[in-house]
């Protein structure tokens, strides 16, 4: 019954066990593996001590490390209970997972859970990456394995009865207060086996199409990404996959994707768009990428000789690319290297130019302009904007000082 191909004897597993027949069957099937157990009590019902007792007693009998976390209603007064409870539960699992140095978290979800999840997605007309429940997934840095998705709840209840494994039913599972319970107890309990199999078949076809799409999306996921190369019908999915690499999935909405598409398809060549607490979406002409937010900070460094120098914004070397170098004179020292200031101008072979205009002509994005190094002599004359322009008096083919961005 247990899908052992997903498990290895030399790995350590954390089991999330509620005390119901699904998770208690999983616990009994895995008690010979290297495991530890985590149990959560939300104190939502008046009989949760029974849940605790069946899990605790089994672990004590088999000498399995047992971890227990108790919450009160005050802990989840805000928001949707099931969402908040799930977040609290997984946070506790993560705490135990790290402490016990586990390789994976195993959960007792089964075939009926899969069917319920499929129905919920179809009822909401949502388009998830995966329709149903995956056998192997990731959450909070934990590998999650569900080795019972191919068997029904009744199969697991029968297993517990046949093997004399104590369990305790959560009576709220038979109510209709929550969406999943409503679907289970008022809709799916009237479905025939063939109707349920049809739902599973529908999900399988959907997931096969998603797998092909995911393969196609992968071709475009280099950063920076030239969004003009992405087929229009695939662009929302590619952007979703790009964002998912940097921020929590819960922060990625259809509205956010639509707004990003609106912004990048505008005539603005450069865009800097906050998408999270510490992340921002960047458009630089045809290229887009996500980066950590950075604050505008002016910097100024004094260079007194031709020795190598390193800082977070540039480095000074005696060799480099021709466009990054100038032939400095002893009387030019000390040099100043800083970022752009309002009114910066330099004497180029083509006349006096604003540095801001030089950046625009070179198609340098706004975020990069803020940190691009500018080299001045001791009199305040701009000698070099590396890779972009040189002072007309410093165009020699024999540069000896290179400022590398």
Short mmCIF file of C-alpha atoms in Angstrom, two decimals:
data_model
loop_
_atom_site.label_atom_id
_atom_site.label_comp_id
_atom_site.label_asym_id
_atom_site.label_seq_id
_atom_site.Cartn_x
_atom_site.Cartn_y
_atom_site.Cartn_z
CA UNK A 1 0.00 0.00 0.00
CA UNK A 2 2.84 2.41 0.86
CA UNK A 3 4.64 3.65 -2.25
CA UNK A 4 8.08 2.61 -1.14
CA UNK A 5 9.77 3.73 -4.34
CA UNK A 6 9.52 7.27 -2.96
CA UNK A 7 11.35 6.33 0.26
CA UNK A 8 14.84 5.18 1.20
CA UNK A 9 15.96 3.27 4.26
CA UNK A 10 19.06 5.45 4.74
CA UNK A 11 17.05 8.70 4.90
CA UNK A 12 15.44 10.35 7.91
CA UNK A 13 11.78 11.37 7.71
CA UNK A 14 9.58 13.69 9.71
CA UNK A 15 5.93 12.58 9.75
CA UNK A 16 3.12 15.05 10.28
CA UNK A 17 0.54 12.98 12.17
CA UNK A 18 -2.91 14.30 13.14
CA UNK A 19 -4.27 11.14 14.76
CA UNK A 20 -6.79 10.39 12.01
CA UNK A 21 -6.81 7.08 10.07
CA UNK A 22 -4.77 8.45 7.12
CA UNK A 23 -1.78 9.68 9.08
CA UNK A 24 -1.91 6.84 11.64
CA UNK A 25 -1.83 4.29 8.81
CA UNK A 26 1.16 6.14 7.33
CA UNK A 27 2.87 6.15 10.74
CA UNK A 28 2.40 2.41 11.16
CA UNK A 29 3.59 1.65 7.63
CA UNK A 30 6.72 3.76 8.20
CA UNK A 31 7.58 2.92 11.80
CA UNK A 32 10.52 0.77 10.67
CA UNK A 33 12.04 3.70 8.78
CA UNK A 34 14.22 6.29 10.50
CA UNK A 35 11.46 8.69 11.56
CA UNK A 36 10.30 11.29 14.04
CA UNK A 37 6.77 12.63 14.49
CA UNK A 38 5.21 16.08 14.81
CA UNK A 39 1.65 16.59 16.08
CA UNK A 40 -0.28 19.88 16.22
CA UNK A 41 -3.24 20.71 18.44
CA UNK A 42 -5.28 23.79 17.41
CA UNK A 43 -7.70 23.44 20.35
CA UNK A 44 -10.53 24.01 17.88
CA UNK A 45 -12.55 21.05 19.20
CA UNK A 46 -13.29 19.74 22.68
CA UNK A 47 -11.87 16.27 21.97
CA UNK A 48 -8.36 17.10 20.70
CA UNK A 49 -6.84 15.26 23.67
CA UNK A 50 -7.95 12.06 21.94
CA UNK A 51 -5.90 13.00 18.85
CA UNK A 52 -2.87 13.65 21.03
CA UNK A 53 -3.30 10.38 22.93
CA UNK A 54 -3.35 8.05 19.91
CA UNK A 55 -0.29 9.70 18.35
CA UNK A 56 1.67 10.03 21.58
CA UNK A 57 0.93 6.48 22.74
CA UNK A 58 1.95 4.95 19.41
CA UNK A 59 5.25 6.88 19.41
CA UNK A 60 5.93 5.97 23.01
CA UNK A 61 5.28 2.27 22.30
CA UNK A 62 7.63 2.25 19.31
CA UNK A 63 10.18 4.66 20.84
CA UNK A 64 9.73 7.24 18.09
CA UNK A 65 10.79 10.85 18.83
CA UNK A 66 7.58 12.84 19.32
CA UNK A 67 7.15 16.63 19.00
CA UNK A 68 4.02 18.44 20.06
CA UNK A 69 2.80 21.98 19.40
CA UNK A 70 -0.33 23.47 20.93
CA UNK A 71 -2.13 26.57 19.70
CA UNK A 72 -5.12 28.47 21.03
CA UNK A 73 -7.88 30.27 19.10
CA UNK A 74 -6.08 33.56 19.87
CA UNK A 75 -3.25 32.40 17.59
CA UNK A 76 -5.44 32.31 14.49
CA UNK A 77 -8.05 35.00 14.95
CA UNK A 78 -6.89 36.76 11.77
CA UNK A 79 -7.79 35.54 8.29
CA UNK A 80 -9.01 32.23 6.92
CA UNK A 81 -8.59 29.56 9.59
CA UNK A 82 -7.48 26.77 7.27
CA UNK A 83 -4.85 28.99 5.63
CA UNK A 84 -3.53 30.34 8.94
CA UNK A 85 -3.55 26.87 10.51
CA UNK A 86 -1.65 25.42 7.57
CA UNK A 87 1.00 28.14 7.82
CA UNK A 88 1.40 27.56 11.57
CA UNK A 89 1.56 23.79 11.08
CA UNK A 90 4.25 23.97 8.40
CA UNK A 91 6.27 26.48 10.42
CA UNK A 92 6.29 23.93 13.28
CA UNK A 93 7.21 21.12 10.89
CA UNK A 94 10.10 23.23 9.59
CA UNK A 95 11.35 23.81 13.15
CA UNK A 96 11.41 20.05 13.88
CA UNK A 97 12.73 19.23 10.38
CA UNK A 98 15.79 21.41 10.97
CA UNK A 99 16.35 20.25 14.55
CA UNK A 100 16.23 16.56 13.58
CA UNK A 101 18.13 17.17 10.30
CA UNK A 102 15.48 15.33 8.30
CA UNK A 103 15.68 14.55 4.60
CA UNK A 104 11.96 14.86 3.92
CA UNK A 105 8.55 15.50 5.48
CA UNK A 106 5.99 12.72 4.88
CA UNK A 107 2.26 13.42 4.96
CA UNK A 108 -0.77 11.11 4.81
CA UNK A 109 -2.75 12.72 2.01
CA UNK A 110 -4.65 10.10 0.01
CA UNK A 111 -6.68 9.65 -3.16
CA UNK A 112 -9.85 11.28 -1.83
CA UNK A 113 -7.82 14.38 -0.90
CA UNK A 114 -6.55 14.51 -4.48
CA UNK A 115 -10.10 14.32 -5.89
CA UNK A 116 -11.31 17.03 -3.50
CA UNK A 117 -8.43 19.31 -4.50
CA UNK A 118 -9.12 18.76 -8.21
CA UNK A 119 -12.79 19.56 -7.75
CA UNK A 120 -12.00 22.73 -5.75
CA UNK A 121 -9.68 24.03 -8.49
CA UNK A 122 -12.23 23.28 -11.19
CA UNK A 123 -15.05 24.88 -9.19
CA UNK A 124 -12.97 28.08 -8.78
CA UNK A 125 -11.95 27.92 -12.45
CA UNK A 126 -8.35 28.39 -11.32
CA UNK A 127 -5.38 27.32 -13.41
CA UNK A 128 -2.75 25.95 -11.03
CA UNK A 129 0.67 24.73 -12.11
CA UNK A 130 -0.44 21.26 -11.05
CA UNK A 131 -4.03 20.08 -10.77
CA UNK A 132 -4.38 17.86 -7.70
CA UNK A 133 -1.66 17.02 -5.17
CA UNK A 134 1.91 16.15 -6.10
CA UNK A 135 3.71 13.14 -4.64
CA UNK A 136 6.88 15.20 -4.19
CA UNK A 137 6.93 18.96 -3.63
CA UNK A 138 8.82 21.67 -1.75
CA UNK A 139 7.77 24.08 0.99
CA UNK A 140 9.82 26.25 3.34
CA UNK A 141 12.98 24.46 2.24
CA UNK A 142 11.51 21.04 3.05
CA UNK A 143 11.09 18.17 0.60
CA UNK A 144 7.54 16.87 1.06
CA UNK A 145 6.63 13.30 0.14
CA UNK A 146 3.08 11.94 0.01
CA UNK A 147 3.37 8.16 -0.48
CA UNK A 148 -0.36 7.34 -0.14
CA UNK A 149 -1.96 9.33 -2.96
CA UNK A 150 -2.90 6.16 -4.84
CA UNK A 151 -5.06 4.69 -2.04
CA UNK A 152 -8.45 5.81 -0.69
CA UNK A 153 -9.40 6.93 2.79
CA UNK A 154 -11.47 3.76 3.16
CA UNK A 155 -8.39 1.68 2.28
CA UNK A 156 -6.48 3.38 5.09
CA UNK A 157 -9.34 3.05 7.55
CA UNK A 158 -9.52 -0.67 6.73
CA UNK A 159 -5.75 -0.93 7.21
CA UNK A 160 -5.98 0.58 10.69
CA UNK A 161 -8.80 -1.75 11.66
CA UNK A 162 -7.05 -4.84 10.30
CA UNK A 163 -3.75 -3.98 12.04
CA UNK A 164 -5.39 -2.76 15.26
CA UNK A 165 -3.99 0.74 14.89
CA UNK A 166 -5.80 3.25 17.08
CA UNK A 167 -7.01 6.45 15.42
CA UNK A 168 -9.40 9.25 16.21
CA UNK A 169 -11.78 10.84 13.69
CA UNK A 170 -11.98 14.62 13.57
CA UNK A 171 -15.75 15.14 13.67
CA UNK A 172 -15.42 18.52 11.91
CA UNK A 173 -14.44 16.57 8.77
CA UNK A 174 -18.09 15.53 8.55
CA UNK A 175 -19.43 19.10 8.77
CA UNK A 176 -19.81 21.69 6.00
CA UNK A 177 -18.37 24.87 7.52
CA UNK A 178 -15.21 24.84 5.39
CA UNK A 179 -15.12 24.62 1.59
CA UNK A 180 -13.29 21.31 1.46
CA UNK A 181 -15.67 19.74 3.99
CA UNK A 182 -18.69 21.07 2.06
CA UNK A 183 -17.40 19.57 -1.18
CA UNK A 184 -16.59 16.26 0.51
CA UNK A 185 -19.87 15.86 2.37
CA UNK A 186 -22.45 17.39 0.03
CA UNK A 187 -21.05 16.80 -3.48
CA UNK A 188 -18.33 14.18 -3.82
CA UNK A 189 -20.01 11.70 -1.49
CA UNK A 190 -22.69 11.40 -4.20
CA UNK A 191 -20.16 10.82 -6.98
CA UNK A 192 -19.83 7.36 -8.44
CA UNK A 193 -16.42 5.75 -8.80
CA UNK A 194 -16.53 6.38 -12.54
CA UNK A 195 -17.21 10.08 -11.96
CA UNK A 196 -14.26 10.30 -9.60
CA UNK A 197 -12.04 8.51 -12.10
CA UNK A 198 -13.16 11.02 -14.75
CA UNK A 199 -11.95 13.86 -12.50
CA UNK A 200 -8.60 12.11 -12.08
CA UNK A 201 -8.35 11.59 -15.84
CA UNK A 202 -9.13 15.26 -16.45
CA UNK A 203 -6.39 16.26 -14.03
CA UNK A 204 -3.90 13.88 -15.65
CA UNK A 205 -4.52 15.41 -19.09
CA UNK A 206 -4.21 18.92 -17.65
CA UNK A 207 -0.94 18.06 -15.90
CA UNK A 208 0.51 16.53 -19.05
CA UNK A 209 -0.20 19.77 -20.93
CA UNK A 210 1.32 21.76 -18.05
CA UNK A 211 4.46 19.62 -18.17
CA UNK A 212 4.88 20.36 -21.90
CA UNK A 213 4.30 24.06 -21.26
CA UNK A 214 6.82 24.02 -18.41
CA UNK A 215 9.39 22.52 -20.75
CA UNK A 216 8.71 25.28 -23.27
CA UNK A 217 8.89 27.98 -20.58
CA UNK A 218 12.28 26.74 -19.41
CA UNK A 219 13.82 27.84 -22.72
CA UNK A 220 13.23 31.48 -21.83
CA UNK A 221 14.23 31.59 -18.16
CA UNK A 222 17.71 33.06 -18.51
CA UNK A 223 18.21 36.34 -16.65
CA UNK A 224 18.16 38.97 -17.93
CA UNK A 225 15.28 37.78 -20.12
CA UNK A 226 14.63 39.33 -23.54
CA UNK A 227 10.84 39.39 -23.26
CA UNK A 228 10.42 40.25 -26.96
CA UNK A 229 11.55 36.71 -27.83
CA UNK A 230 8.75 35.10 -25.79
CA UNK A 231 5.56 34.14 -27.68
CA UNK A 232 2.72 36.41 -26.53
CA UNK A 233 0.52 33.54 -25.32
CA UNK A 234 3.38 32.19 -23.20
CA UNK A 235 4.50 35.50 -21.69
CA UNK A 236 2.28 35.36 -18.52
CA UNK A 237 3.56 31.86 -17.71
CA UNK A 238 7.19 32.82 -18.33
CA UNK A 239 6.87 35.88 -16.10
CA UNK A 240 5.20 33.76 -13.39
CA UNK A 241 8.11 31.28 -13.52
CA UNK A 242 10.60 34.15 -13.40
CA UNK A 243 8.94 35.73 -10.37
CA UNK A 244 8.64 32.38 -8.60
CA UNK A 245 12.43 32.08 -8.57
CA UNK A 246 12.65 35.18 -6.39
CA UNK A 247 9.46 35.67 -4.33
CA UNK A 248 6.84 33.56 -2.54
CA UNK A 249 4.16 32.11 -4.80
CA UNK A 250 1.49 33.61 -2.53
CA UNK A 251 2.70 37.09 -3.57
CA UNK A 252 2.22 36.40 -7.30
CA UNK A 253 -1.27 37.32 -8.46
CA UNK A 254 -2.89 37.58 -11.88
CA UNK A 255 -3.11 41.32 -11.25
CA UNK A 256 0.67 41.55 -10.68
CA UNK A 257 1.40 39.62 -13.88
CA UNK A 258 -1.02 41.81 -15.86
CA UNK A 259 0.55 44.98 -14.45
CA UNK A 260 4.07 43.81 -15.33
CA UNK A 261 2.99 43.02 -18.91
CA UNK A 262 1.34 46.45 -19.16
CA UNK A 263 4.55 48.12 -17.94
CA UNK A 264 7.03 46.25 -20.12
CA UNK A 265 4.90 46.73 -23.24
CA UNK A 266 4.76 50.48 -22.64
CA UNK A 267 7.05 52.87 -24.48
CA UNK A 268 9.19 53.42 -21.39
CA UNK A 269 12.68 52.01 -22.05
CA UNK A 270 13.49 51.56 -18.34
CA UNK A 271 11.20 50.50 -15.50
CA UNK A 272 11.83 49.81 -11.85
CA UNK A 273 8.77 48.24 -10.19
CA UNK A 274 8.51 47.05 -6.55
CA UNK A 275 7.04 43.54 -6.37
CA UNK A 276 7.73 42.63 -2.75
CA UNK A 277 9.22 43.92 0.46
CA UNK A 278 12.79 43.51 -0.77
CA UNK A 279 12.44 42.78 -4.49
CA UNK A 280 11.91 44.83 -7.61
CA UNK A 281 11.15 44.02 -11.23
CA UNK A 282 13.50 45.71 -13.68
CA UNK A 283 13.02 46.45 -17.37
CA UNK A 284 16.05 47.68 -19.31
CA UNK A 285 14.98 48.13 -22.92
CA UNK A 286 14.13 44.58 -24.10
CA UNK A 287 15.57 42.84 -21.02
CA UNK A 288 13.76 42.12 -17.76
CA UNK A 289 14.89 40.58 -14.47
CA UNK A 290 14.22 40.56 -10.71
CA UNK A 291 16.69 41.78 -8.13
CA UNK A 292 16.88 42.72 -4.48
CA UNK A 293 15.82 46.30 -3.83
CA UNK A 294 18.74 48.65 -3.40
CA UNK A 295 18.68 52.08 -1.85
CA UNK A 296 20.11 55.15 -3.58
CA UNK A 297 23.44 55.86 -1.92
CA UNK A 298 25.98 58.39 -3.15
CA UNK A 299 29.59 57.25 -2.99
CA UNK A 300 32.94 59.00 -3.34
CA UNK A 301 36.42 57.45 -3.28
CA UNK A 302 39.80 59.20 -3.34
CA UNK A 303 42.51 57.51 -5.41
CA UNK A 304 46.03 58.80 -4.60
CA UNK A 305 48.12 56.58 -6.91
CA UNK A 306 47.97 53.91 -9.61
CA UNK A 307 47.71 50.95 -7.23
CA UNK A 308 44.92 48.39 -7.57
CA UNK A 309 41.77 49.31 -5.67
CA UNK A 310 38.48 47.49 -5.04
CA UNK A 311 35.10 48.62 -3.73
CA UNK A 312 31.49 47.44 -4.18
CA UNK A 313 30.99 49.67 -7.26
CA UNK A 314 34.20 49.41 -9.27
CA UNK A 315 37.81 48.31 -9.25
CA UNK A 316 40.96 50.11 -10.38
CA UNK A 317 43.56 48.15 -12.37
CA UNK A 318 46.66 48.77 -14.48
CA UNK A 319 45.22 46.65 -17.30
CA UNK A 320 41.80 46.26 -18.83
CA UNK A 321 39.56 47.01 -21.80
CA UNK A 322 40.50 50.07 -23.88
CA UNK A 323 37.17 51.79 -23.24
CA UNK A 324 37.67 51.53 -19.48
CA UNK A 325 41.14 53.17 -19.41
CA UNK A 326 42.85 56.55 -19.62
CA UNK A 327 46.49 57.74 -19.49
CA UNK A 328 46.56 59.65 -16.19
CA UNK A 329 49.27 62.17 -15.34
CA UNK A 330 50.95 62.59 -11.97
CA UNK A 331 49.43 66.07 -11.65
CA UNK A 332 45.92 64.59 -12.02
CA UNK A 333 46.16 62.94 -8.59
CA UNK A 334 44.43 62.56 -6.29
CA UNK A 335 41.62 61.29 -8.48
CA UNK A 336 38.00 61.21 -7.32
CA UNK A 337 35.76 58.34 -8.39
CA UNK A 338 32.07 58.75 -7.59
CA UNK A 339 28.59 58.21 -8.96
CA UNK A 340 26.69 60.79 -11.01
CA UNK A 341 25.73 64.19 -9.61
CA UNK A 342 23.24 66.72 -11.02
CA UNK A 343 24.84 68.92 -13.67
CA UNK A 344 27.79 66.61 -14.44
CA UNK A 345 29.35 67.47 -17.82
CA UNK A 346 32.52 66.44 -19.61
CA UNK A 347 34.56 67.65 -22.56
CA UNK A 348 34.40 64.96 -25.24
CA UNK A 349 35.76 64.91 -28.79
CA UNK A 350 32.24 65.81 -29.87
CA UNK A 351 31.93 68.80 -27.54
CA UNK A 352 30.66 69.33 -24.00
CA UNK A 353 28.17 66.64 -23.06
CA UNK A 354 25.90 66.06 -20.07
CA UNK A 355 26.81 62.75 -18.43
CA UNK A 356 23.10 61.99 -18.09
CA UNK A 357 22.75 62.29 -21.90
CA UNK A 358 25.77 60.03 -22.43
CA UNK A 359 24.02 57.37 -20.33
CA UNK A 360 20.82 57.71 -22.37
CA UNK A 361 22.70 57.51 -25.67
CA UNK A 362 24.50 54.38 -24.46
CA UNK A 363 21.14 52.87 -23.40
CA UNK A 364 22.24 52.45 -19.78
CA UNK A 365 19.23 51.69 -17.56
CA UNK A 366 18.24 54.12 -14.81
CA UNK A 367 19.18 51.72 -11.97
CA UNK A 368 22.67 51.21 -13.40
CA UNK A 369 23.24 54.93 -14.00
CA UNK A 370 22.94 55.60 -10.27
CA UNK A 371 26.03 53.52 -9.48
CA UNK A 372 28.13 53.91 -12.62
CA UNK A 373 31.61 55.23 -11.67
CA UNK A 374 32.77 58.62 -12.94
CA UNK A 375 36.48 59.58 -12.75
CA UNK A 376 37.54 63.18 -12.00
CA UNK A 377 40.99 64.73 -11.66
CA UNK A 378 42.08 66.80 -8.66
CA UNK A 379 40.64 69.95 -10.31
CA UNK A 380 37.18 68.44 -10.69
CA UNK A 381 37.31 67.77 -14.43
CA UNK A 382 35.58 64.58 -15.54
CA UNK A 383 38.15 62.38 -17.29
CA UNK A 384 36.32 59.10 -17.79
CA UNK A 385 32.91 57.46 -17.72
CA UNK A 386 34.11 53.83 -18.08
CA UNK A 387 32.92 52.03 -21.19
CA UNK A 388 31.01 55.12 -22.38
CA UNK A 389 33.13 58.26 -22.86
CA UNK A 390 36.55 59.86 -22.25
CA UNK A 391 37.69 63.43 -21.89
CA UNK A 392 38.99 64.69 -25.26
CA UNK A 393 42.48 65.18 -23.74
CA UNK A 394 42.64 61.52 -22.61
CA UNK A 395 42.00 59.60 -25.83
CA UNK A 396 45.48 58.04 -26.01
CA UNK A 397 45.79 54.44 -27.20
CA UNK A 398 48.13 53.77 -24.27
CA UNK A 399 45.98 54.03 -21.12
CA UNK A 400 47.62 53.08 -17.83
CA UNK A 401 44.71 53.28 -15.38
CA UNK A 402 41.50 51.30 -15.86
CA UNK A 403 38.28 51.73 -13.91
CA UNK A 404 36.16 48.62 -14.26
CA UNK A 405 32.47 48.83 -13.33
#
